[in-house]
PDB file of C-alpha atoms in Angstrom:
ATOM      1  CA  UNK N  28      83.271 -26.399 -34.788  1.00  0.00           C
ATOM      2  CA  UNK N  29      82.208 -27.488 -30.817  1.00  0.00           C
ATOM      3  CA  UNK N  30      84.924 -29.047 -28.680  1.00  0.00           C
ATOM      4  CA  UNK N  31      84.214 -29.903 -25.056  1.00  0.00           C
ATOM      5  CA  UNK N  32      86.581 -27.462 -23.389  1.00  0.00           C
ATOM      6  CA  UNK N  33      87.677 -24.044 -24.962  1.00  0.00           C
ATOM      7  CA  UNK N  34      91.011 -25.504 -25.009  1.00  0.00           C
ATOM      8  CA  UNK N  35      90.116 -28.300 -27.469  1.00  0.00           C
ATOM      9  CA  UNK N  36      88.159 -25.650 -29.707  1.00  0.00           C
ATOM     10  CA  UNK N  37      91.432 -23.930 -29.411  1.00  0.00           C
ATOM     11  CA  UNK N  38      93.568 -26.676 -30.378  1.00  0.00           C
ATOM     12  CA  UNK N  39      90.670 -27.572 -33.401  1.00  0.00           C
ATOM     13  CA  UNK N  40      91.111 -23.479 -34.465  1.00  0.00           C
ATOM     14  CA  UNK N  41      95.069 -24.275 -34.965  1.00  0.00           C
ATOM     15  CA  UNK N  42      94.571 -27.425 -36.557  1.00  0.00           C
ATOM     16  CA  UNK N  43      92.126 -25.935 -38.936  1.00  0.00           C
ATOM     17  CA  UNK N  44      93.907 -22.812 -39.732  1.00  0.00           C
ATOM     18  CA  UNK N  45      97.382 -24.921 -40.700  1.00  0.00           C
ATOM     19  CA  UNK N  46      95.539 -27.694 -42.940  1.00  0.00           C
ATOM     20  CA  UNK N  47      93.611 -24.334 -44.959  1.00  0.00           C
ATOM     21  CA  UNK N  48      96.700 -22.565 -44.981  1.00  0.00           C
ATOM     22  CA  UNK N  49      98.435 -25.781 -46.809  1.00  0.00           C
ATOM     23  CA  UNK N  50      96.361 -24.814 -49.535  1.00  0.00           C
ATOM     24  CA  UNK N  51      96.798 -21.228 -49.457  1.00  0.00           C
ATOM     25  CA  UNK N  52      93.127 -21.090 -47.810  1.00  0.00           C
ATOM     26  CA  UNK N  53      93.007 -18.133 -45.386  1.00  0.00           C
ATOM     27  CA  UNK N  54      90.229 -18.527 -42.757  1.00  0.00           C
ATOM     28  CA  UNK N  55      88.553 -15.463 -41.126  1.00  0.00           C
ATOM     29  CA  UNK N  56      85.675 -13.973 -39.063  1.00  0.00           C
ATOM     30  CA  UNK N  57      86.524 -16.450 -36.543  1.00  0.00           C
ATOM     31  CA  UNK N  58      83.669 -16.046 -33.643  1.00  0.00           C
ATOM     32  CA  UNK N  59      83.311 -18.112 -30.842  1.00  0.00           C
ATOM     33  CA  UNK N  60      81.316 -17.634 -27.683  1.00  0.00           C
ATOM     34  CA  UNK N  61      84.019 -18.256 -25.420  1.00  0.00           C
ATOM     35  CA  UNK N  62      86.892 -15.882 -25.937  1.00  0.00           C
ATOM     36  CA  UNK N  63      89.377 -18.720 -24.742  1.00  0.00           C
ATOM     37  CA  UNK N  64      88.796 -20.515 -27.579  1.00  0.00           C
ATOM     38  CA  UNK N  65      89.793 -17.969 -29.837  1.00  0.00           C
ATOM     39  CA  UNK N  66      93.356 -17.024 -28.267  1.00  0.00           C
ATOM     40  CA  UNK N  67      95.543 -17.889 -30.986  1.00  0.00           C
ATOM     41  CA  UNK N  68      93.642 -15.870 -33.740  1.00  0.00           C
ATOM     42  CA  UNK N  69      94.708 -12.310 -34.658  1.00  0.00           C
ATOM     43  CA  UNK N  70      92.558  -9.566 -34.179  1.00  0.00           C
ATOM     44  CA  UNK N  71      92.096  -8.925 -37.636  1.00  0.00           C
ATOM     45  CA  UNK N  72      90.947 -12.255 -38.781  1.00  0.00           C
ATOM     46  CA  UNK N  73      88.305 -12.013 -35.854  1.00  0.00           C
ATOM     47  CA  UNK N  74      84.555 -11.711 -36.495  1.00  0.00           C
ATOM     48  CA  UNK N  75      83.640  -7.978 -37.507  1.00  0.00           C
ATOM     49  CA  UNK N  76      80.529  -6.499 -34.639  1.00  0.00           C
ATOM     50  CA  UNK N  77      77.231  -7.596 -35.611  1.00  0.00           C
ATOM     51  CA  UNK N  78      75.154  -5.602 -37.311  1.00  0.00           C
ATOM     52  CA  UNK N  79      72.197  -4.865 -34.595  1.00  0.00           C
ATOM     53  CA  UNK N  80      68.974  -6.682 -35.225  1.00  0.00           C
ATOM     54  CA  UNK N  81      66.133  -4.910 -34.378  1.00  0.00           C
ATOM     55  CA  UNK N  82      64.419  -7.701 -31.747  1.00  0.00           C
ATOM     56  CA  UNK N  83      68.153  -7.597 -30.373  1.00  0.00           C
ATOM     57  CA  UNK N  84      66.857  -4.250 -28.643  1.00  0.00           C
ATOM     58  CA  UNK N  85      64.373  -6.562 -26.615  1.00  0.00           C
ATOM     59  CA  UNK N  86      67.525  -7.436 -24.384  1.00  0.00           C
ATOM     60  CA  UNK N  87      69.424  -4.342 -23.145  1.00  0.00           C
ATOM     61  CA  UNK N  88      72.386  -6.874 -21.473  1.00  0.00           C
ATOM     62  CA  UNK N  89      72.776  -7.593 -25.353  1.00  0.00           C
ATOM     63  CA  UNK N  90      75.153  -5.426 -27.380  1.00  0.00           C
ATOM     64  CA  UNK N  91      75.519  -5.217 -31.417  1.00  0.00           C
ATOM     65  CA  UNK N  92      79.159  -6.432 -30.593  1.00  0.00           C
ATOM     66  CA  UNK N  93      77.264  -9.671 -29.262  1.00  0.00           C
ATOM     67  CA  UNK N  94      74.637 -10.545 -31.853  1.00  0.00           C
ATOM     68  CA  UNK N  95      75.921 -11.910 -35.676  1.00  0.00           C
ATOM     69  CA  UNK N  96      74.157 -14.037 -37.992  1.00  0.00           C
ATOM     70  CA  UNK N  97      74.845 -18.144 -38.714  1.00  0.00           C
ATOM     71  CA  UNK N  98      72.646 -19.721 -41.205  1.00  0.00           C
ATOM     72  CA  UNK N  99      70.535 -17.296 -41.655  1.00  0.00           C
ATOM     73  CA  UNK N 100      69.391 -17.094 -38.002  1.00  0.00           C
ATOM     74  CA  UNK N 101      70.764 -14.718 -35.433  1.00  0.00           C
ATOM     75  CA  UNK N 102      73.145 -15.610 -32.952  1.00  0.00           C
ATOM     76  CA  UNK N 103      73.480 -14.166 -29.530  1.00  0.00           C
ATOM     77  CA  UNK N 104      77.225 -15.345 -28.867  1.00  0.00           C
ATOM     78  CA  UNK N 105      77.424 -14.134 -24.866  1.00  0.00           C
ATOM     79  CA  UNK N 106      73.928 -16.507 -24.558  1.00  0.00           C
ATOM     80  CA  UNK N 107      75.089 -19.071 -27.206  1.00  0.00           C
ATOM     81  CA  UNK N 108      71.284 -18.967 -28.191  1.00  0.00           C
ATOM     82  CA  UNK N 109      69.877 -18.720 -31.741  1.00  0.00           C
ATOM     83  CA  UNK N 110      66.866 -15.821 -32.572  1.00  0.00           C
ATOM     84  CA  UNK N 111      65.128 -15.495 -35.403  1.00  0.00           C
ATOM     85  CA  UNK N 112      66.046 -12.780 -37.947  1.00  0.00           C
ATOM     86  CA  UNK N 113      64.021 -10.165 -39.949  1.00  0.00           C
ATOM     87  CA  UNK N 114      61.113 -10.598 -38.346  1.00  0.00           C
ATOM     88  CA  UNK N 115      60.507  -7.402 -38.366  1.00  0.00           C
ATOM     89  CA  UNK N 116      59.657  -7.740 -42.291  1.00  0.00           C
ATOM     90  CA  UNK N 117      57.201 -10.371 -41.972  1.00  0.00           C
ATOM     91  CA  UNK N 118      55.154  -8.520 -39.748  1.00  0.00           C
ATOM     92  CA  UNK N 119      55.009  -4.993 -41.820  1.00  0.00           C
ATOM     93  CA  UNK N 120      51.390  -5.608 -44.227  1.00  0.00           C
ATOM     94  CA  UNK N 121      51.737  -4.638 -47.492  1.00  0.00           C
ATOM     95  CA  UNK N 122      49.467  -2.502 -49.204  1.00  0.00           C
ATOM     96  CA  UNK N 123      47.541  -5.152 -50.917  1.00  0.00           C
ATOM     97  CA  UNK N 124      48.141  -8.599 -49.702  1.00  0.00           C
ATOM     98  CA  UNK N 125      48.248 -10.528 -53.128  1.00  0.00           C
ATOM     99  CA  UNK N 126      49.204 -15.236 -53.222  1.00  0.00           C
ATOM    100  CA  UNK N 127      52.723 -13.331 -54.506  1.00  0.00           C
ATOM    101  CA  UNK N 128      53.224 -11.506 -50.873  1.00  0.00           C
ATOM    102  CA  UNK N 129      51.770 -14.529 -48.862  1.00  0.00           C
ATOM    103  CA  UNK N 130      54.684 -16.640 -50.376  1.00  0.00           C
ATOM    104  CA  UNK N 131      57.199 -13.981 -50.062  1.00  0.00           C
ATOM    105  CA  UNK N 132      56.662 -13.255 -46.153  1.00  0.00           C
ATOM    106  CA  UNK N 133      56.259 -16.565 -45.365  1.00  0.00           C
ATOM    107  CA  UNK N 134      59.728 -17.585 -47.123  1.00  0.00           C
ATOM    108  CA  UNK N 135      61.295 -14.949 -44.749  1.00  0.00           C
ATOM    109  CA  UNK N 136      60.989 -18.012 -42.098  1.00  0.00           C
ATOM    110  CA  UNK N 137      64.623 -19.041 -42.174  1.00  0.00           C
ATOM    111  CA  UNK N 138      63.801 -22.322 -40.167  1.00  0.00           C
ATOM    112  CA  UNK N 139      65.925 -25.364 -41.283  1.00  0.00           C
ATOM    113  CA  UNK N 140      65.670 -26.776 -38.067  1.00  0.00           C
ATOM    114  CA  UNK N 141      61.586 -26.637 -37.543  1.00  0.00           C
ATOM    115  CA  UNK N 142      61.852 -24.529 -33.834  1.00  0.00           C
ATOM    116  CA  UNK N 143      58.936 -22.641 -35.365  1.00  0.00           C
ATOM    117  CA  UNK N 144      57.410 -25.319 -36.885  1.00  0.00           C
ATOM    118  CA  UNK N 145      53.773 -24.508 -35.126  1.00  0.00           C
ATOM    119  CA  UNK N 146      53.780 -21.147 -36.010  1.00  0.00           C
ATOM    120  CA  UNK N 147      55.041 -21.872 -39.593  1.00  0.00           C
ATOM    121  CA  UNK N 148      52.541 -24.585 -40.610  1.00  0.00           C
ATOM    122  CA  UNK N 149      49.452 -21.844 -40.343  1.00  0.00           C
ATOM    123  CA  UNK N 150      50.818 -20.403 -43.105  1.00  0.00           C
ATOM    124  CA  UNK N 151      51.402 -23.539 -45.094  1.00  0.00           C
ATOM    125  CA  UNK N 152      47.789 -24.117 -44.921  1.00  0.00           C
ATOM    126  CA  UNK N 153      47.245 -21.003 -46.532  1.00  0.00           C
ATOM    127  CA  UNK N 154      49.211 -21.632 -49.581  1.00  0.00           C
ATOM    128  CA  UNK N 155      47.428 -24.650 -49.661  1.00  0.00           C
ATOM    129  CA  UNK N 156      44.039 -23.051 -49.459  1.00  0.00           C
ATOM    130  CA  UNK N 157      45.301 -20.172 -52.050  1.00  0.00           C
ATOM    131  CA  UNK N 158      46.272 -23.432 -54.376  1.00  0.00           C
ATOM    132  CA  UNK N 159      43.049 -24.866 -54.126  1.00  0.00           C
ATOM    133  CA  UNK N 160      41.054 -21.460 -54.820  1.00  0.00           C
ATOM    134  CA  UNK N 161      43.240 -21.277 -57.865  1.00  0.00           C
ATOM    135  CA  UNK N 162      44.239 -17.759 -57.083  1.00  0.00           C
ATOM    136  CA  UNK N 163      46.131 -15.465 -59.392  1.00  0.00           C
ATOM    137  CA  UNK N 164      49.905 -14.758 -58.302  1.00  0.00           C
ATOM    138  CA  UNK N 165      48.832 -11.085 -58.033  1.00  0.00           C
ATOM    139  CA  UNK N 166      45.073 -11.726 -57.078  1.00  0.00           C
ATOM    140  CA  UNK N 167      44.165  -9.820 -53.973  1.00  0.00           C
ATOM    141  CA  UNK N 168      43.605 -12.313 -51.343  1.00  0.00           C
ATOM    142  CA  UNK N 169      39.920 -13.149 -50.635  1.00  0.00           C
ATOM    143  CA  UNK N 170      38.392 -12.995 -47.062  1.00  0.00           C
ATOM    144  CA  UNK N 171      38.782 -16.156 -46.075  1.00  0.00           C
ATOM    145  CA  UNK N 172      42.493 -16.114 -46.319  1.00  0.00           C
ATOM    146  CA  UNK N 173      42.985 -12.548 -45.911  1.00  0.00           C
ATOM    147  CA  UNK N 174      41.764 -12.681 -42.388  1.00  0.00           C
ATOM    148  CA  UNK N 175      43.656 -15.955 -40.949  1.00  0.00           C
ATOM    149  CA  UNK N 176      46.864 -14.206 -43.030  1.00  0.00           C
ATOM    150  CA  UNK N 177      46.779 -10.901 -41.036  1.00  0.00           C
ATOM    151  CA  UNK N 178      46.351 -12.266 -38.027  1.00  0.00           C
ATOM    152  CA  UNK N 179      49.481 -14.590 -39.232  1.00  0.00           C
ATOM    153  CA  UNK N 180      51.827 -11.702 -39.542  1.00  0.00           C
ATOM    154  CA  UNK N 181      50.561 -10.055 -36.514  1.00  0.00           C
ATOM    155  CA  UNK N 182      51.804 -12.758 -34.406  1.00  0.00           C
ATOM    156  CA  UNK N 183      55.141 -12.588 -36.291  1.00  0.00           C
ATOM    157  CA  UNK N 184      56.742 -10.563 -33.958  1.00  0.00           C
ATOM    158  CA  UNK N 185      56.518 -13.125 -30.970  1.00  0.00           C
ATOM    159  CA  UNK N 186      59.138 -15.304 -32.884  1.00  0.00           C
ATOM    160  CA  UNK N 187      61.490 -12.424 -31.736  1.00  0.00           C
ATOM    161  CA  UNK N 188      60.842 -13.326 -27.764  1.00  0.00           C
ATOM    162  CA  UNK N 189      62.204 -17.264 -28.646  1.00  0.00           C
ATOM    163  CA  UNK N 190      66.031 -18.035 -27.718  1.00  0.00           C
ATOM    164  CA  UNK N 191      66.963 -21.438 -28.918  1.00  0.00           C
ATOM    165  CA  UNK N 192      69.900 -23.128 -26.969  1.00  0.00           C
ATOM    166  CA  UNK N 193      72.573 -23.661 -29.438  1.00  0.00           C
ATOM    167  CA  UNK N 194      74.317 -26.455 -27.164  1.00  0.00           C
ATOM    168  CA  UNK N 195      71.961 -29.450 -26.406  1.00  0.00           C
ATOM    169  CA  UNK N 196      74.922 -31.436 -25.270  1.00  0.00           C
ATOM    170  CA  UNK N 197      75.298 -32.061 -21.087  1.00  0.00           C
ATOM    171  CA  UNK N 198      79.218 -33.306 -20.887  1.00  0.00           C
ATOM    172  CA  UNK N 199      79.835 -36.684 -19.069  1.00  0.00           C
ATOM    173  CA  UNK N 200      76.106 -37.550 -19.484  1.00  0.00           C
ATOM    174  CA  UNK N 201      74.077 -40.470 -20.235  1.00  0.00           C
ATOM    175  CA  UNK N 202      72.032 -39.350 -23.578  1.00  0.00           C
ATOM    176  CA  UNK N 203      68.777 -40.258 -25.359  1.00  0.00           C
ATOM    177  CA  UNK N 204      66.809 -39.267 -27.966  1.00  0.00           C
ATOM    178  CA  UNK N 205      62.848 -39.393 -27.941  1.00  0.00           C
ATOM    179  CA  UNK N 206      61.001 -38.423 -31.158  1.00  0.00           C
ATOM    180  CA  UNK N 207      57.508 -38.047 -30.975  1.00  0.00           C
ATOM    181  CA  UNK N 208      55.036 -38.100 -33.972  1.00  0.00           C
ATOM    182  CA  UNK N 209      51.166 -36.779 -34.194  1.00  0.00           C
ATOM    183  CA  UNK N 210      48.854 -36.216 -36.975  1.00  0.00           C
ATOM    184  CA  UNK N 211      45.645 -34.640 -37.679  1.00  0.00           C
ATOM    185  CA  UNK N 212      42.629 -33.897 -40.867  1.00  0.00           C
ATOM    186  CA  UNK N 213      45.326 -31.205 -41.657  1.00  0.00           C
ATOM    187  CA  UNK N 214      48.521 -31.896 -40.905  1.00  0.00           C
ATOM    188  CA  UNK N 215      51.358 -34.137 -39.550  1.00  0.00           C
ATOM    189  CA  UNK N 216      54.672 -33.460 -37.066  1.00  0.00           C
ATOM    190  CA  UNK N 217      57.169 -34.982 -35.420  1.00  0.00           C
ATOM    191  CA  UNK N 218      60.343 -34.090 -33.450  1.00  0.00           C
ATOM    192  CA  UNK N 219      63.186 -35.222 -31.795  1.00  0.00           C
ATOM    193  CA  UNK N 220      64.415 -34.237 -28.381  1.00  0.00           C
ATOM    194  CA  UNK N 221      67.942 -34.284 -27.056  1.00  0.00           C
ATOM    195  CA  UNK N 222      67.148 -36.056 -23.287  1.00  0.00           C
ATOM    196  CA  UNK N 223      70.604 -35.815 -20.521  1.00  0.00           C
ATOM    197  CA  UNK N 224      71.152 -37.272 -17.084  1.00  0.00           C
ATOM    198  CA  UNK N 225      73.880 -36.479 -15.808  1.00  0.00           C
ATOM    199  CA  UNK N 226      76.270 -37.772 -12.941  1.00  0.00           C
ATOM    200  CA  UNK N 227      74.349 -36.629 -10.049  1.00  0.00           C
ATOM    201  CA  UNK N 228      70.471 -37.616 -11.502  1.00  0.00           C
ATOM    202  CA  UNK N 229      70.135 -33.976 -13.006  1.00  0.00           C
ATOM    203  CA  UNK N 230      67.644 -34.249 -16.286  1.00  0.00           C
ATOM    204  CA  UNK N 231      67.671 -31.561 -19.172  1.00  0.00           C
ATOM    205  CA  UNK N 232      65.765 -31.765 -22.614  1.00  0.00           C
ATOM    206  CA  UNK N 233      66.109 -29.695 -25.347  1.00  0.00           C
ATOM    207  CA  UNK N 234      64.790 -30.220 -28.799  1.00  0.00           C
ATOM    208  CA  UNK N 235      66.848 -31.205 -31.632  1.00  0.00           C
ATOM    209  CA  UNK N 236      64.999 -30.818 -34.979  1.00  0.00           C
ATOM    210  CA  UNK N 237      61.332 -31.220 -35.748  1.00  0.00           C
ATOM    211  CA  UNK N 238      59.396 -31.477 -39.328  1.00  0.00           C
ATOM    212  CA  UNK N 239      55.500 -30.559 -40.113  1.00  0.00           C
ATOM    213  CA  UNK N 240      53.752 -31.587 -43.313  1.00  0.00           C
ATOM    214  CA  UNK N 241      50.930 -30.556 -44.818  1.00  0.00           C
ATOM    215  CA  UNK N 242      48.497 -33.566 -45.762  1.00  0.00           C
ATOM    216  CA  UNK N 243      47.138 -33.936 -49.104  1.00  0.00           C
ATOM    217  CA  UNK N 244      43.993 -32.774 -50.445  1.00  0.00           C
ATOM    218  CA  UNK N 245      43.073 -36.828 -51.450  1.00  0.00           C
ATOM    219  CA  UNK N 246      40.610 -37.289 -48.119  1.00  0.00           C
ATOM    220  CA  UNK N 247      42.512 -40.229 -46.100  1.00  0.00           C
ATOM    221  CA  UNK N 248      42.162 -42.062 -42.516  1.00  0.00           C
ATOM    222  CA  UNK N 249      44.038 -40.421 -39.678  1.00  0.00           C
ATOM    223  CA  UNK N 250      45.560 -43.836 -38.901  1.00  0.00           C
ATOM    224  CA  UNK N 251      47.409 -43.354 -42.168  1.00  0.00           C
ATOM    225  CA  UNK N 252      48.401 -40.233 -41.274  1.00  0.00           C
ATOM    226  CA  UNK N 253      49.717 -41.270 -38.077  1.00  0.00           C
ATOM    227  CA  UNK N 254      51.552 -43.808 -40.226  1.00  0.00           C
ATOM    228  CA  UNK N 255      53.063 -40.647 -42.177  1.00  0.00           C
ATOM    229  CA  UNK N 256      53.930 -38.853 -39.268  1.00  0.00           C
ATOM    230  CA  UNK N 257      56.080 -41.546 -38.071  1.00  0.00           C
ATOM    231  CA  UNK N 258      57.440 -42.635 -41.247  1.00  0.00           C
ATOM    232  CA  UNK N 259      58.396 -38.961 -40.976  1.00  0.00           C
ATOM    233  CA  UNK N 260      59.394 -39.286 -37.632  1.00  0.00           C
ATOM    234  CA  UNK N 261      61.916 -42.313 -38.466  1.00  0.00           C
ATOM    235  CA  UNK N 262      63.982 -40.527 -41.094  1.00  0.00           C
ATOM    236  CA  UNK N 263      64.144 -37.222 -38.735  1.00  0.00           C
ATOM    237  CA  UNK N 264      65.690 -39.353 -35.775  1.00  0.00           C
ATOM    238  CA  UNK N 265      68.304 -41.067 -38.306  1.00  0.00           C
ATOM    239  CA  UNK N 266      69.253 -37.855 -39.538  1.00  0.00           C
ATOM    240  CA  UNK N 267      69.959 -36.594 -35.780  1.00  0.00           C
ATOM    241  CA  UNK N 268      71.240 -39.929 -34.776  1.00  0.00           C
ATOM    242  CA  UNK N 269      73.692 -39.512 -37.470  1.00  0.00           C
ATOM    243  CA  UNK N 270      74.917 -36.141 -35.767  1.00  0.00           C
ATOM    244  CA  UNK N 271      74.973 -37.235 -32.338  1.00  0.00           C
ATOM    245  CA  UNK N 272      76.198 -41.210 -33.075  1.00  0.00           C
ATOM    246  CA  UNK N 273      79.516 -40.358 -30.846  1.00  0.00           C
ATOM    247  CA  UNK N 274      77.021 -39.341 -27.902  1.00  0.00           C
ATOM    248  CA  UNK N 275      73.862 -41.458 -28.895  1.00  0.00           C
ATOM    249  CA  UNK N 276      73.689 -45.315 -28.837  1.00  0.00           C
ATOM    250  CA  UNK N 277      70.961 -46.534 -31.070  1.00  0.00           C
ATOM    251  CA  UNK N 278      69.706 -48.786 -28.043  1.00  0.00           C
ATOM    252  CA  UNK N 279      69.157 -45.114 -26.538  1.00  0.00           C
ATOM    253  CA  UNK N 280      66.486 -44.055 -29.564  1.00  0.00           C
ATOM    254  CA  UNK N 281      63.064 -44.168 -28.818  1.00  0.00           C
ATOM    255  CA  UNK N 282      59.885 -43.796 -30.796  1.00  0.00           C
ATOM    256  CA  UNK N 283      56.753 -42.194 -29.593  1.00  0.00           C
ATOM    257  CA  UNK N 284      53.177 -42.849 -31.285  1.00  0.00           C
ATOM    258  CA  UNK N 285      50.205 -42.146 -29.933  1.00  0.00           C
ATOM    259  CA  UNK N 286      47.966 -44.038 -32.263  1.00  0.00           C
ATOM    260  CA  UNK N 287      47.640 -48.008 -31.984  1.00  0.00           C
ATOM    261  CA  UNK N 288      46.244 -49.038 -35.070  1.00  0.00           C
ATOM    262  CA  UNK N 289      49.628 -47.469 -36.899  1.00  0.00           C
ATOM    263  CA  UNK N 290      51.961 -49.209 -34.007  1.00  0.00           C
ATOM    264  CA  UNK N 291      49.892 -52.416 -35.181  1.00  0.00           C
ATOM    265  CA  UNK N 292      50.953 -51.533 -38.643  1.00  0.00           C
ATOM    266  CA  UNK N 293      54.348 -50.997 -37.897  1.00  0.00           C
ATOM    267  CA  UNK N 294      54.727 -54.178 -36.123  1.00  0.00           C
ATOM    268  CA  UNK N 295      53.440 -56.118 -38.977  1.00  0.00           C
ATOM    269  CA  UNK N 296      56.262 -55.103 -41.152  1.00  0.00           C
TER     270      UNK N 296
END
């Protein structure tokens, strides 16, 4: 849950707990990162300490007792920032890099969101190249991809140094969102940023969610892709717009393409 004050996330803990209870629903592991918020739970239906994470250590102000996991990503609750989890895993080789490890490492990625959505899509290209040399599921992966796929995991362990802000919300500010859209031979993106002014002129972005594609092996026009990407980029913003409607106006949604033969396309329909 988010409230704007501790005090209404305190008031939204209560209301929770009763309307569970009503069905003989007992909530636990309550964690919050603002203690206030958590005044009326007991200290046994708290949150249990963290397990440490091993890119936790990277911090030393950051304790075990501080870092816990929500969907799948790690949390730093003193921070309120998100981390990425097990990356550790990903960037251990195995002994013989087979199409069956490439897909297993690279599904360690726990990204619903798309923050790593540059370093993610290199990867995704690789499948796509395994795919298209037909590779066995336990074929040993041939130079071409072996080389691009070490140097892959290597780089692994820099998702470690990323902290995500978990709150993207300014209070008692005018908000926007901008999504932007791009393609290329090999791939499309887009993303959506979270864009605040608040009372006194102060600006702060942060990004929302964001989507890469892999484009087809069919040859086709960039225009089209650009086309894609912001097709893409249209059903990304709806889906945040949908999230943020009681902070976003729709007149306060704005579209970003870089390519004018796909605006002229747009505006033809």
């Amino acid at each position: 849950i988010g409230a704007e004050t501790p005090e209404e996330a305190a008031e939204m803990q209560i209301a929770i707990d009763e309307i569970l209870s009503a069905g003989s629903f007992h909530c636990a592991k309550w964690l919050s990162n603002d203690d206030r918020a958590l005044i009326h739970v007991p200290d046994c239906d708290l949150a249990p300490k963290g397990l440490p994470l091993i890119f936790g250590e990277k911090n030393l102000n950051v304790s075990p007792e501080q870092i816990t996991t929500a969907l799948g990503m790690a949390w730093n609750s003193q921070n309120d920032t998100y981390m990425f989890k097990g990356i550790d895993n990903i960037a251990t080789p195995a002994p013989v890099e087979t199409f069956r490890t490439l897909l297993s490492r690279t599904a360690r990625v726990y990204d619903p969101l798309g923050l790593a959505g540059p370093f993610v899509v290199v990867a995704k290209l690789l499948i796509q190249k395994c795919w298209q040399l037909k590779l066995d599921w336990d074929q040993e992966l041939p130079e071409t991809v072996l080389t691009p796929w070490l140097k892959w995991c290597t780089e692994a362990c820099f998702l470690a140094d990323f902290e995500i802000p978990r709150c993207i919300i300014v209070p008692n500010s005018k908000t926007e969102i901008h999504a932007f859209s791009d393609a290329s031979a090999i791939a499309c993106t887009t993303c959506c940023y979270m864009r605040c002014i608040d009372s006194i002129g102060r600006i702060r972005v942060n990004l929302i969610v964001a989507k890469t594609r892999i484009n087809p092996t069919k040859v086709t026009t960039i225009p089209r892709l650009e086309l894609l990407a912001a097709w893409l980029s249209s059903i990304l913003t709806n889906v945040a717009l949908e999230c943020y409607e009681d902070y976003v106006d729709k007149k306060d949604v704005h579209y970003w393409v870089d390519s004018t033969t796909a605006l002229q396309w747009i505006g033809k329909t």
